[in-house]
Short mmCIF file of C-alpha atoms in Angstrom, two decimals:
data_model
loop_
_atom_site.label_atom_id
_atom_site.label_comp_id
_atom_site.label_asym_id
_atom_site.label_seq_id
_atom_site.Cartn_x
_atom_site.Cartn_y
_atom_site.Cartn_z
CA UNK X 18 -9.69 -4.00 20.69
CA UNK X 19 -6.13 -5.34 20.34
CA UNK X 20 -4.76 -4.56 23.69
CA UNK X 21 -1.04 -4.93 23.34
CA UNK X 22 -0.70 -5.80 26.99
CA UNK X 23 -2.75 -8.92 26.35
CA UNK X 24 -0.78 -10.04 23.36
CA UNK X 25 1.34 -12.48 25.26
CA UNK X 26 -1.73 -14.01 26.84
CA UNK X 27 -3.46 -14.31 23.50
CA UNK X 28 -0.52 -15.98 21.91
CA UNK X 29 -0.88 -18.86 24.28
CA UNK X 30 -3.20 -20.36 21.70
CA UNK X 31 -0.07 -21.66 20.04
CA UNK X 32 0.19 -24.48 22.45
CA UNK X 33 3.23 -26.53 21.60
CA UNK X 34 1.40 -29.68 22.57
CA UNK X 35 -0.85 -29.15 19.57
CA UNK X 36 1.94 -29.46 17.07
CA UNK X 37 1.46 -32.25 14.60
CA UNK X 38 3.97 -34.60 13.15
CA UNK X 39 4.43 -33.04 9.75
CA UNK X 40 7.72 -31.47 10.59
CA UNK X 41 10.62 -31.78 8.25
CA UNK X 42 13.21 -29.29 9.22
CA UNK X 43 15.40 -29.68 6.19
CA UNK X 44 12.52 -29.17 3.74
CA UNK X 45 11.12 -26.16 5.48
CA UNK X 46 14.39 -24.48 6.20
CA UNK X 47 15.25 -24.19 2.53
CA UNK X 48 13.51 -20.83 2.60
CA UNK X 49 16.86 -19.31 3.26
CA UNK X 50 20.33 -20.23 2.19
CA UNK X 51 21.77 -19.85 5.62
CA UNK X 52 19.31 -22.15 7.29
CA UNK X 53 19.36 -25.03 4.82
CA UNK X 54 20.22 -28.22 6.62
CA UNK X 55 21.44 -26.37 9.67
CA UNK X 56 19.25 -27.42 12.57
CA UNK X 57 20.79 -25.25 15.31
CA UNK X 58 20.55 -22.19 13.06
CA UNK X 59 16.97 -23.12 12.20
CA UNK X 60 16.20 -23.38 15.89
CA UNK X 61 17.66 -19.91 16.51
CA UNK X 62 15.68 -18.47 13.64
CA UNK X 63 12.55 -20.17 14.91
CA UNK X 64 13.01 -18.44 18.25
CA UNK X 65 13.40 -15.15 16.38
CA UNK X 66 10.24 -15.86 14.38
CA UNK X 67 8.43 -16.73 17.54
CA UNK X 68 9.45 -13.40 19.03
CA UNK X 69 8.56 -11.09 16.16
CA UNK X 70 5.75 -12.77 14.24
CA UNK X 71 3.78 -14.10 17.16
CA UNK X 72 1.89 -10.88 17.87
CA UNK X 73 0.14 -10.45 14.51
CA UNK X 74 -0.20 -14.21 14.06
CA UNK X 75 -1.91 -14.47 17.44
CA UNK X 76 -4.33 -11.74 16.39
CA UNK X 77 -5.57 -13.79 13.43
CA UNK X 78 -7.96 -15.96 15.47
CA UNK X 79 -9.28 -12.83 17.16
CA UNK X 80 -9.98 -11.38 13.72
CA UNK X 81 -11.76 -14.61 12.76
CA UNK X 82 -13.92 -14.44 15.89
CA UNK X 83 -14.78 -10.79 15.18
CA UNK X 84 -15.64 -11.60 11.54
CA UNK X 85 -17.94 -14.46 12.54
CA UNK X 86 -19.56 -12.50 15.40
CA UNK X 87 -20.18 -9.26 13.48
CA UNK X 88 -20.96 -11.17 10.30
CA UNK X 89 -23.50 -13.36 12.12
CA UNK X 90 -25.24 -10.32 13.63
CA UNK X 91 -25.16 -8.67 10.21
CA UNK X 92 -26.88 -11.67 8.64
CA UNK X 93 -29.49 -11.82 11.42
CA UNK X 94 -30.36 -8.18 10.82
CA UNK X 95 -30.42 -8.89 7.10
CA UNK X 96 -32.88 -11.74 7.59
CA UNK X 97 -35.26 -10.28 10.13
CA UNK X 98 -35.09 -6.48 9.95
CA UNK X 99 -36.15 -6.06 6.35
CA UNK X 100 -39.29 -7.12 4.61
CA UNK X 101 -39.30 -7.90 0.95
CA UNK X 102 -39.64 -10.62 -1.60
CA UNK X 103 -37.90 -13.93 -1.02
CA UNK X 104 -35.47 -13.61 -3.92
CA UNK X 105 -34.45 -10.11 -2.93
CA UNK X 106 -33.74 -11.21 0.63
CA UNK X 107 -31.93 -14.30 -0.60
CA UNK X 108 -29.70 -12.15 -2.80
CA UNK X 109 -28.89 -9.86 0.11
CA UNK X 110 -28.16 -12.73 2.49
CA UNK X 111 -25.93 -14.48 -0.06
CA UNK X 112 -23.99 -11.30 -0.76
CA UNK X 113 -23.40 -10.71 2.94
CA UNK X 114 -22.62 -14.41 3.50
CA UNK X 115 -19.97 -14.20 0.78
CA UNK X 116 -18.37 -11.29 2.63
CA UNK X 117 -18.23 -13.29 5.87
CA UNK X 118 -16.99 -16.47 4.18
CA UNK X 119 -14.36 -14.43 2.34
CA UNK X 120 -13.14 -12.95 5.60
CA UNK X 121 -12.92 -16.31 7.33
CA UNK X 122 -11.23 -17.90 4.30
CA UNK X 123 -8.61 -15.15 4.13
CA UNK X 124 -7.83 -15.37 7.84
CA UNK X 125 -7.60 -19.18 7.73
CA UNK X 126 -5.32 -19.03 4.66
CA UNK X 127 -3.11 -16.42 6.25
CA UNK X 128 -2.87 -18.59 9.35
CA UNK X 129 -1.73 -21.49 7.19
CA UNK X 130 0.70 -19.27 5.32
CA UNK X 131 2.21 -17.86 8.48
CA UNK X 132 2.61 -21.30 9.94
CA UNK X 133 3.88 -23.06 6.85
CA UNK X 134 7.25 -21.37 6.31
CA UNK X 135 8.33 -21.89 9.87
CA UNK X 136 11.27 -24.30 10.01
CA UNK X 137 10.27 -25.20 13.49
CA UNK X 138 12.69 -27.60 15.16
CA UNK X 139 9.69 -29.24 16.77
CA UNK X 140 7.05 -29.19 14.06
CA UNK X 141 5.38 -27.24 11.28
CA UNK X 142 1.90 -25.70 11.01
CA UNK X 143 2.48 -24.51 14.52
CA UNK X 144 0.36 -21.37 14.53
CA UNK X 145 -2.56 -23.34 13.19
CA UNK X 146 -3.34 -24.86 16.54
CA UNK X 147 -6.34 -22.56 16.87
CA UNK X 148 -8.14 -24.39 14.03
CA UNK X 149 -8.43 -28.12 14.83
CA UNK X 150 -9.40 -29.06 11.24
CA UNK X 151 -6.28 -27.34 9.92
CA UNK X 152 -4.17 -29.13 12.46
CA UNK X 153 -5.31 -32.59 11.41
CA UNK X 154 -5.64 -32.07 7.65
CA UNK X 155 -4.44 -28.62 6.63
CA UNK X 156 -4.42 -29.04 2.85
CA UNK X 157 -7.80 -30.74 2.60
CA UNK X 158 -9.32 -28.12 4.91
CA UNK X 159 -7.93 -25.25 2.85
CA UNK X 160 -9.40 -26.71 -0.31
CA UNK X 161 -12.77 -27.17 1.40
CA UNK X 162 -12.68 -23.52 2.39
CA UNK X 163 -12.14 -22.69 -1.27
CA UNK X 164 -15.09 -24.85 -2.36
CA UNK X 165 -17.42 -23.14 0.14
CA UNK X 166 -16.19 -19.73 -0.96
CA UNK X 167 -16.79 -20.51 -4.62
CA UNK X 168 -20.20 -22.06 -3.95
CA UNK X 169 -21.45 -19.01 -2.05
CA UNK X 170 -19.91 -16.66 -4.62
CA UNK X 171 -21.51 -18.42 -7.58
CA UNK X 172 -24.87 -18.58 -5.79
CA UNK X 173 -24.62 -14.88 -5.00
CA UNK X 174 -23.90 -14.01 -8.61
CA UNK X 175 -26.66 -16.25 -10.00
CA UNK X 176 -29.27 -14.82 -7.64
CA UNK X 177 -28.07 -11.30 -8.44
CA UNK X 178 -28.55 -12.06 -12.11
CA UNK X 179 -32.01 -13.51 -11.44
CA UNK X 180 -33.01 -10.46 -9.44
CA UNK X 181 -33.82 -7.33 -11.32
CA UNK X 182 -33.55 -5.62 -7.95
CA UNK X 183 -35.85 -2.66 -7.81
CA UNK X 184 -34.73 -1.15 -11.05
CA UNK X 185 -32.41 1.41 -9.43
CA UNK X 186 -29.40 -0.07 -11.11
CA UNK X 187 -29.34 -2.31 -14.12
CA UNK X 188 -28.66 -5.97 -13.57
CA UNK X 189 -25.50 -5.74 -15.68
CA UNK X 190 -23.80 -3.50 -13.11
CA UNK X 191 -24.78 -5.76 -10.21
CA UNK X 192 -23.69 -8.93 -11.96
CA UNK X 193 -20.40 -7.43 -13.16
CA UNK X 194 -19.80 -6.13 -9.65
CA UNK X 195 -20.42 -9.57 -8.12
CA UNK X 196 -18.38 -11.38 -10.75
CA UNK X 197 -15.44 -9.03 -10.21
CA UNK X 198 -15.44 -9.53 -6.45
CA UNK X 199 -16.11 -13.26 -6.49
CA UNK X 200 -13.39 -13.92 -9.10
CA UNK X 201 -10.82 -11.68 -7.46
CA UNK X 202 -11.40 -13.12 -4.00
CA UNK X 203 -11.24 -16.67 -5.37
CA UNK X 204 -7.96 -15.87 -7.14
CA UNK X 205 -6.43 -14.36 -4.01
CA UNK X 206 -7.50 -17.35 -1.89
CA UNK X 207 -6.14 -19.70 -4.57
CA UNK X 208 -2.80 -17.92 -4.30
CA UNK X 209 -2.74 -18.17 -0.52
CA UNK X 210 -3.67 -21.85 -0.54
CA UNK X 211 -1.13 -22.63 -3.27
CA UNK X 212 1.72 -21.03 -1.37
CA UNK X 213 0.66 -22.51 1.97
CA UNK X 214 0.38 -26.01 0.51
CA UNK X 215 3.69 -25.71 -1.36
CA UNK X 216 5.40 -24.87 1.89
CA UNK X 217 4.02 -27.74 3.90
CA UNK X 218 6.36 -30.56 4.76
CA UNK X 219 4.57 -32.89 2.31
CA UNK X 220 3.32 -30.68 -0.52
CA UNK X 221 0.42 -31.94 -2.60
CA UNK X 222 1.20 -31.14 -6.25
CA UNK X 223 -1.97 -32.68 -7.68
CA UNK X 224 -3.79 -29.39 -7.88
CA UNK X 225 -0.79 -27.46 -9.21
CA UNK X 226 -1.87 -27.28 -12.88
CA UNK X 227 -5.39 -26.18 -11.96
CA UNK X 228 -4.11 -23.47 -9.65
CA UNK X 229 -1.66 -22.18 -12.26
CA UNK X 230 -4.34 -22.08 -14.96
CA UNK X 231 -6.92 -20.49 -12.65
CA UNK X 232 -4.57 -17.68 -11.72
CA UNK X 233 -3.38 -17.14 -15.29
CA UNK X 234 -7.04 -16.83 -16.34
CA UNK X 235 -7.84 -14.52 -13.44
CA UNK X 236 -5.02 -12.21 -14.51
CA UNK X 237 -7.02 -11.42 -17.65
CA UNK X 238 -10.58 -11.85 -16.39
CA UNK X 239 -10.39 -9.77 -13.19
CA UNK X 240 -8.89 -6.58 -14.69
CA UNK X 241 -11.34 -6.85 -17.61
CA UNK X 242 -14.28 -7.17 -15.20
CA UNK X 243 -12.94 -4.30 -13.10
CA UNK X 244 -12.63 -2.01 -16.11
CA UNK X 245 -16.06 -3.05 -17.34
CA UNK X 246 -17.49 -2.31 -13.91
CA UNK X 247 -15.85 1.13 -13.93
CA UNK X 248 -17.32 1.92 -17.35
CA UNK X 249 -20.77 0.60 -16.40
CA UNK X 250 -20.85 2.70 -13.24
CA UNK X 251 -19.83 5.82 -15.16
CA UNK X 252 -22.39 5.16 -17.89
CA UNK X 253 -25.13 4.45 -15.37
CA UNK X 254 -24.71 7.56 -13.24
CA UNK X 255 -23.04 10.13 -15.48
CA UNK X 256 -26.17 11.84 -16.84
CA UNK X 257 -27.89 12.66 -13.56
CA UNK X 258 -25.06 12.54 -11.04
CA UNK X 259 -21.70 13.15 -12.66
CA UNK X 260 -19.81 13.52 -9.41
CA UNK X 261 -21.42 10.41 -7.99
CA UNK X 262 -20.37 8.57 -11.13
CA UNK X 263 -16.79 9.71 -10.59
CA UNK X 264 -16.90 8.70 -6.91
CA UNK X 265 -18.01 5.17 -7.70
CA UNK X 266 -15.99 4.89 -10.90
CA UNK X 267 -12.76 6.00 -9.24
CA UNK X 268 -13.20 3.39 -6.51
CA UNK X 269 -13.88 0.65 -9.05
CA UNK X 270 -10.74 1.76 -10.90
CA UNK X 271 -8.74 1.73 -7.67
CA UNK X 272 -9.89 -1.82 -6.96
CA UNK X 273 -9.07 -2.82 -10.53
CA UNK X 274 -5.53 -1.49 -10.24
CA UNK X 275 -4.93 -3.18 -6.92
CA UNK X 276 -6.52 -6.45 -8.07
CA UNK X 277 -4.37 -6.44 -11.21
CA UNK X 278 -1.16 -5.85 -9.31
CA UNK X 279 -2.02 -8.50 -6.71
CA UNK X 280 -2.78 -11.00 -9.48
CA UNK X 281 0.47 -10.24 -11.28
CA UNK X 282 2.28 -10.99 -8.03
CA UNK X 283 0.07 -14.06 -7.51
CA UNK X 284 1.05 -15.46 -10.88
CA UNK X 285 4.74 -14.92 -10.25
CA UNK X 286 4.51 -16.53 -6.84
CA UNK X 287 2.36 -19.48 -7.83
CA UNK X 288 4.41 -20.29 -10.91
CA UNK X 289 7.33 -20.65 -8.53
CA UNK X 290 5.39 -22.36 -5.77
CA UNK X 291 3.71 -24.83 -8.12
CA UNK X 292 6.33 -25.83 -10.70
CA UNK X 293 5.15 -27.03 -14.10
CA UNK X 294 6.88 -30.35 -13.58
CA UNK X 295 7.09 -31.20 -9.88
CA UNK X 296 8.88 -34.44 -10.69
CA UNK X 297 11.75 -32.66 -12.41
CA UNK X 298 15.05 -32.97 -10.55
CA UNK X 299 15.79 -29.36 -11.54
CA UNK X 300 12.81 -28.15 -9.60
CA UNK X 301 13.67 -25.38 -7.22
CA UNK X 302 12.75 -26.05 -3.62
CA UNK X 303 9.30 -24.50 -3.17
CA UNK X 304 10.01 -22.36 -0.16
CA UNK X 305 13.15 -20.94 -1.70
CA UNK X 306 11.57 -20.19 -5.06
CA UNK X 307 8.56 -18.50 -3.47
CA UNK X 308 10.93 -16.30 -1.57
CA UNK X 309 12.73 -15.33 -4.78
CA UNK X 310 9.46 -14.72 -6.57
CA UNK X 311 8.34 -12.37 -3.83
CA UNK X 312 11.58 -10.47 -4.19
CA UNK X 313 11.03 -10.10 -7.92
CA UNK X 314 7.49 -8.92 -7.39
CA UNK X 315 8.91 -5.76 -5.82
CA UNK X 316 8.94 -4.16 -9.27
CA UNK X 317 5.19 -4.65 -9.60
CA UNK X 318 4.47 -3.59 -6.08
CA UNK X 319 6.51 -0.43 -6.53
CA UNK X 320 3.97 1.21 -8.81
CA UNK X 321 1.01 0.01 -6.79
CA UNK X 322 1.75 2.51 -4.05
CA UNK X 323 1.73 5.81 -6.00
CA UNK X 324 -1.08 4.75 -8.34
CA UNK X 325 -3.33 3.57 -5.54
CA UNK X 326 -2.57 6.70 -3.49
CA UNK X 327 -3.40 9.06 -6.39
CA UNK X 328 -6.64 7.31 -7.38
CA UNK X 329 -7.60 6.82 -3.73
CA UNK X 330 -7.02 10.49 -2.90
CA UNK X 331 -9.10 11.47 -5.93
CA UNK X 332 -11.86 9.14 -4.79
CA UNK X 333 -11.96 10.55 -1.25
CA UNK X 334 -11.83 14.17 -2.46
CA UNK X 335 -14.77 13.51 -4.75
CA UNK X 336 -16.70 11.79 -1.97
CA UNK X 337 -16.29 14.66 0.53
CA UNK X 338 -19.71 16.17 1.15
CA UNK X 339 -21.18 14.66 -1.99
CA UNK X 340 -24.95 14.49 -1.61
CA UNK X 341 -25.85 13.28 -5.04
CA UNK X 342 -28.18 10.59 -6.23
CA UNK X 343 -25.81 7.74 -5.50
CA UNK X 344 -25.16 8.59 -1.89
CA UNK X 345 -28.80 9.64 -1.28
CA UNK X 346 -27.84 12.50 1.02
CA UNK X 347 -25.22 10.43 2.77
CA UNK X 348 -22.13 12.45 1.89
CA UNK X 349 -20.61 12.08 5.33
CA UNK X 350 -21.13 8.32 5.33
CA UNK X 351 -19.63 8.09 1.84
CA UNK X 352 -16.62 10.09 3.00
CA UNK X 353 -16.13 7.97 6.14
CA UNK X 354 -16.48 4.74 4.19
CA UNK X 355 -14.23 5.91 1.36
CA UNK X 356 -11.53 7.06 3.77
CA UNK X 357 -11.58 3.66 5.45
CA UNK X 358 -11.50 1.78 2.14
CA UNK X 359 -8.67 3.85 0.68
CA UNK X 360 -6.53 3.88 3.82
CA UNK X 361 -7.07 0.12 4.18
CA UNK X 362 -5.98 -0.46 0.59
CA UNK X 363 -2.94 1.81 0.86
CA UNK X 364 -1.83 0.30 4.18
CA UNK X 365 -2.39 -3.16 2.71
CA UNK X 366 -0.37 -2.30 -0.38
CA UNK X 367 2.44 -0.89 1.75
CA UNK X 368 2.41 -4.00 3.91
CA UNK X 369 2.39 -6.20 0.84
CA UNK X 370 5.25 -4.24 -0.60
CA UNK X 371 7.10 -4.51 2.67
CA UNK X 372 6.50 -8.25 2.70
CA UNK X 373 7.26 -8.60 -1.00
CA UNK X 374 10.71 -7.15 -0.85
CA UNK X 375 13.73 -8.20 1.04
CA UNK X 376 15.26 -4.79 1.34
CA UNK X 377 17.70 -5.68 -1.43
CA UNK X 378 15.19 -4.26 -3.91
CA UNK X 379 15.36 -0.45 -3.94
CA UNK X 380 12.32 0.81 -2.13
CA UNK X 381 10.00 3.64 -2.97
CA UNK X 382 9.98 4.83 0.60
CA UNK X 383 13.34 6.05 1.84
CA UNK X 384 12.56 4.85 5.34
CA UNK X 385 12.75 1.26 4.17
CA UNK X 386 16.43 1.52 3.37
CA UNK X 387 19.19 0.00 5.43
CA UNK X 388 18.46 0.65 9.07
CA UNK X 389 15.16 2.25 8.13
CA UNK X 390 13.01 -0.86 8.28
CA UNK X 391 12.04 -0.34 11.94
CA UNK X 392 10.56 3.07 11.07
CA UNK X 393 8.41 1.53 8.35
CA UNK X 394 7.53 -1.23 10.76
CA UNK X 395 6.28 1.34 13.24
CA UNK X 396 4.49 3.20 10.46
CA UNK X 397 2.71 -0.01 9.58
CA UNK X 398 1.76 -0.63 13.18
CA UNK X 399 0.20 2.82 13.34
CA UNK X 400 -1.41 2.23 9.93
CA UNK X 401 -3.21 -0.84 11.23
CA UNK X 402 -4.61 1.18 14.13
CA UNK X 403 -5.61 3.96 11.73
CA UNK X 404 -7.61 1.43 9.75
CA UNK X 405 -9.25 0.21 12.97
CA UNK X 406 -10.18 3.76 13.99
CA UNK X 407 -11.59 4.63 10.57
CA UNK X 408 -13.55 1.38 10.40
CA UNK X 409 -15.22 1.88 13.78
CA UNK X 410 -15.73 5.56 12.96
CA UNK X 411 -17.51 4.69 9.73
CA UNK X 412 -19.77 2.32 11.73
CA UNK X 413 -20.52 5.15 14.15
CA UNK X 414 -21.29 7.62 11.35
CA UNK X 415 -23.51 5.10 9.54
CA UNK X 416 -25.43 4.38 12.76
CA UNK X 417 -26.03 8.07 13.39
CA UNK X 418 -27.01 9.03 9.84
CA UNK X 419 -29.56 6.20 9.61
CA UNK X 420 -31.12 7.07 12.99
CA UNK X 421 -34.83 6.45 13.16
CA UNK X 422 -34.67 3.29 11.10
CA UNK X 423 -33.51 0.53 13.43
CA UNK X 424 -33.05 -2.02 10.65
CA UNK X 425 -30.81 0.26 8.59
CA UNK X 426 -28.89 1.40 11.69
CA UNK X 427 -27.88 -2.11 12.74
CA UNK X 428 -27.42 -3.34 9.18
CA UNK X 429 -24.86 -0.68 8.30
CA UNK X 430 -23.33 -0.72 11.79
CA UNK X 431 -22.46 -4.43 11.55
CA UNK X 432 -21.65 -4.12 7.85
CA UNK X 433 -18.88 -1.64 8.59
CA UNK X 434 -17.65 -3.63 11.59
CA UNK X 435 -17.41 -6.92 9.69
CA UNK X 436 -15.50 -5.16 6.89
CA UNK X 437 -13.17 -3.63 9.47
CA UNK X 438 -12.55 -7.05 11.04
CA UNK X 439 -11.81 -8.59 7.63
CA UNK X 440 -9.39 -5.84 6.65
CA UNK X 441 -7.63 -6.06 10.01
CA UNK X 442 -7.37 -9.83 9.63
CA UNK X 443 -5.74 -9.40 6.22
CA UNK X 444 -3.37 -6.73 7.53
CA UNK X 445 -2.39 -8.90 10.51
CA UNK X 446 -1.80 -11.77 8.09
CA UNK X 447 0.40 -9.79 5.69
CA UNK X 448 2.31 -8.33 8.60
CA UNK X 449 2.85 -11.74 10.19
CA UNK X 450 4.16 -13.12 6.89
CA UNK X 451 6.49 -10.18 6.52
CA UNK X 452 7.85 -10.61 10.01
CA UNK X 453 8.29 -14.34 9.48
CA UNK X 454 10.23 -13.74 6.26
CA UNK X 455 12.26 -10.98 7.87
CA UNK X 456 13.22 -13.30 10.70
CA UNK X 457 14.52 -15.86 8.23
CA UNK X 458 16.06 -13.43 5.77
CA UNK X 459 18.34 -11.89 8.34
CA UNK X 460 18.99 -8.17 8.71
CA UNK X 461 18.20 -5.71 5.89
CA UNK X 462 20.98 -5.40 3.33
CA UNK X 463 22.64 -2.16 2.34
CA UNK X 464 21.05 -0.59 -0.74
CA UNK T 27 31.45 -3.80 26.52
CA UNK T 28 29.23 -1.02 27.82
CA UNK T 29 27.96 -0.43 24.31
CA UNK T 30 27.07 -4.10 23.95
CA UNK T 31 25.13 -3.96 27.21
CA UNK T 32 23.49 -0.67 26.28
CA UNK T 33 22.18 -1.89 22.92
CA UNK T 34 19.80 -4.58 24.27
CA UNK T 35 18.72 -2.24 27.06
CA UNK T 36 17.97 0.47 24.51
CA UNK T 37 16.07 -2.01 22.35
CA UNK T 38 14.07 -3.21 25.34
CA UNK T 39 13.29 0.36 26.29
CA UNK T 40 12.11 1.14 22.77
CA UNK T 41 9.97 -1.97 22.75
CA UNK T 42 8.43 -1.02 26.09
CA UNK T 43 7.67 2.43 24.77
CA UNK T 44 6.17 1.01 21.57
CA UNK T 45 3.97 -1.43 23.50
CA UNK T 46 2.77 1.36 25.79
CA UNK T 47 1.89 3.48 22.75
CA UNK T 48 0.08 0.59 21.11
CA UNK T 49 -1.79 -0.16 24.31
CA UNK T 50 -3.03 3.43 24.30
CA UNK T 51 -4.05 3.17 20.64
CA UNK T 52 -5.88 -0.10 21.32
CA UNK T 53 -7.75 1.43 24.24
CA UNK T 54 -8.73 4.28 21.94
CA UNK T 55 -10.19 1.84 19.41
CA UNK T 56 -12.08 0.05 22.20
CA UNK T 57 -13.43 3.36 23.52
CA UNK T 58 -14.55 4.43 20.04
CA UNK T 59 -16.26 1.06 19.61
CA UNK T 60 -18.21 1.56 22.86
CA UNK T 61 -19.22 5.06 21.75
CA UNK T 62 -20.30 3.69 18.35
CA UNK T 63 -22.36 0.99 20.08
CA UNK T 64 -24.10 3.59 22.26
CA UNK T 65 -24.76 5.81 19.23
CA UNK T 66 -26.18 2.86 17.28
CA UNK T 67 -28.45 1.92 20.19
CA UNK T 68 -29.74 5.49 20.52
CA UNK T 69 -30.13 5.80 16.75
CA UNK T 70 -32.23 2.65 16.60
CA UNK T 71 -34.50 3.84 19.40
CA UNK T 72 -35.16 7.46 18.41
CA UNK T 73 -37.95 8.34 16.04
CA UNK T 74 -37.44 9.55 12.52
CA UNK T 75 -37.53 8.49 8.93
CA UNK T 76 -33.85 7.92 8.21
CA UNK T 77 -32.05 9.56 5.31
CA UNK T 78 -34.20 7.80 2.74
CA UNK T 79 -37.37 9.24 4.24
#
């Protein structure tokens, strides 16, 4: 899928002729002490960024294409392969649409984020050339993406609440589930937009208070919804399928832990990116303060790894061969899907941790110490491929297990593929940000 | 002097090796995708009731 030999060809999307005029080298280069106000040094660092961060950044548009293609096919199957009442179909289509919109929003935001911190000697928002709307009006476009995401998410939740479904699961579980996902995704996208906007050459501070309040609220709402979802799942399934209840409950708990940690980091980052008083002369330069905030978030990210690994391992072990009520005889599918989900989360957490530290923070993994970063870098490269393999494998398994029912076969086939494309897009994005920061931070420091 | 020349050469060699390995991994993903597509096509054409009956 991501043929490395083609990487250089793919990266030609970053046509230098597409660069807009928003460059302000001195503003952007404040990310790092060494580069502040030093144009030749900024130019050298830009070349370094171009070398190391171009590969994953160039894969972002490919991920977006895959998300739209697989997501579109998924929606077509959703619309035409199943018969049912209008509201039920509408609920399904909105849920799947939210997944696709989320994927596109994340990839677009990561593209903006990767491009924004680049103190390019010739212009900023360079990597964004693949999205014309972002090139002409990046901030307005990002906020429009957010509005669409919220609109679809709210519609999905309202329709879910209106639908009693078929009585298999109570409406409370469905609505809590939708609220948890919609709120968490919105918070994450808010974070990405906030940081991307704060790093542009002409930051728009008008939405700063709203973003800060939204994320502060999400820090309480999302974990509460996640815990509620975990409890509801356990209560719903415990009596007739205890193991199934633990399978689903452990995954909800895993997502709650990860969402909480991500939101803690988001609050730290956004409070730095969006200062309470932008007009204050004491305000720290946005790029610089975001960088510091990411360094400080290492403490939070440190416990994400072991906790997510333990809960994830428990979840997968419980899912192995489970043929209970929840999985409806689909133990193998549940195992394949769970393995993909858990590995994706763990690789994502590791990447986030890698991006969130500057090697000055003591790392959990010994390989990330001085001189060890390349090993972790290679580990992460392999991790991304592992996620790709598991994602496609889960699509294969789903297609085979549902044989005989063409609608179900293609529905789950594209469902797994669109999820794989979204996760890969996020991993490419985190990795590109890490490489960009690494290029500007200089070599790892001795711990 | 030799060491200075050797370092970039070593780095380039490692990078070549890494790219070759990644190319192999990417081809593996592509091959698995083709297999999955074939399996999905066959699964949608064969008779049966599916796991839900």
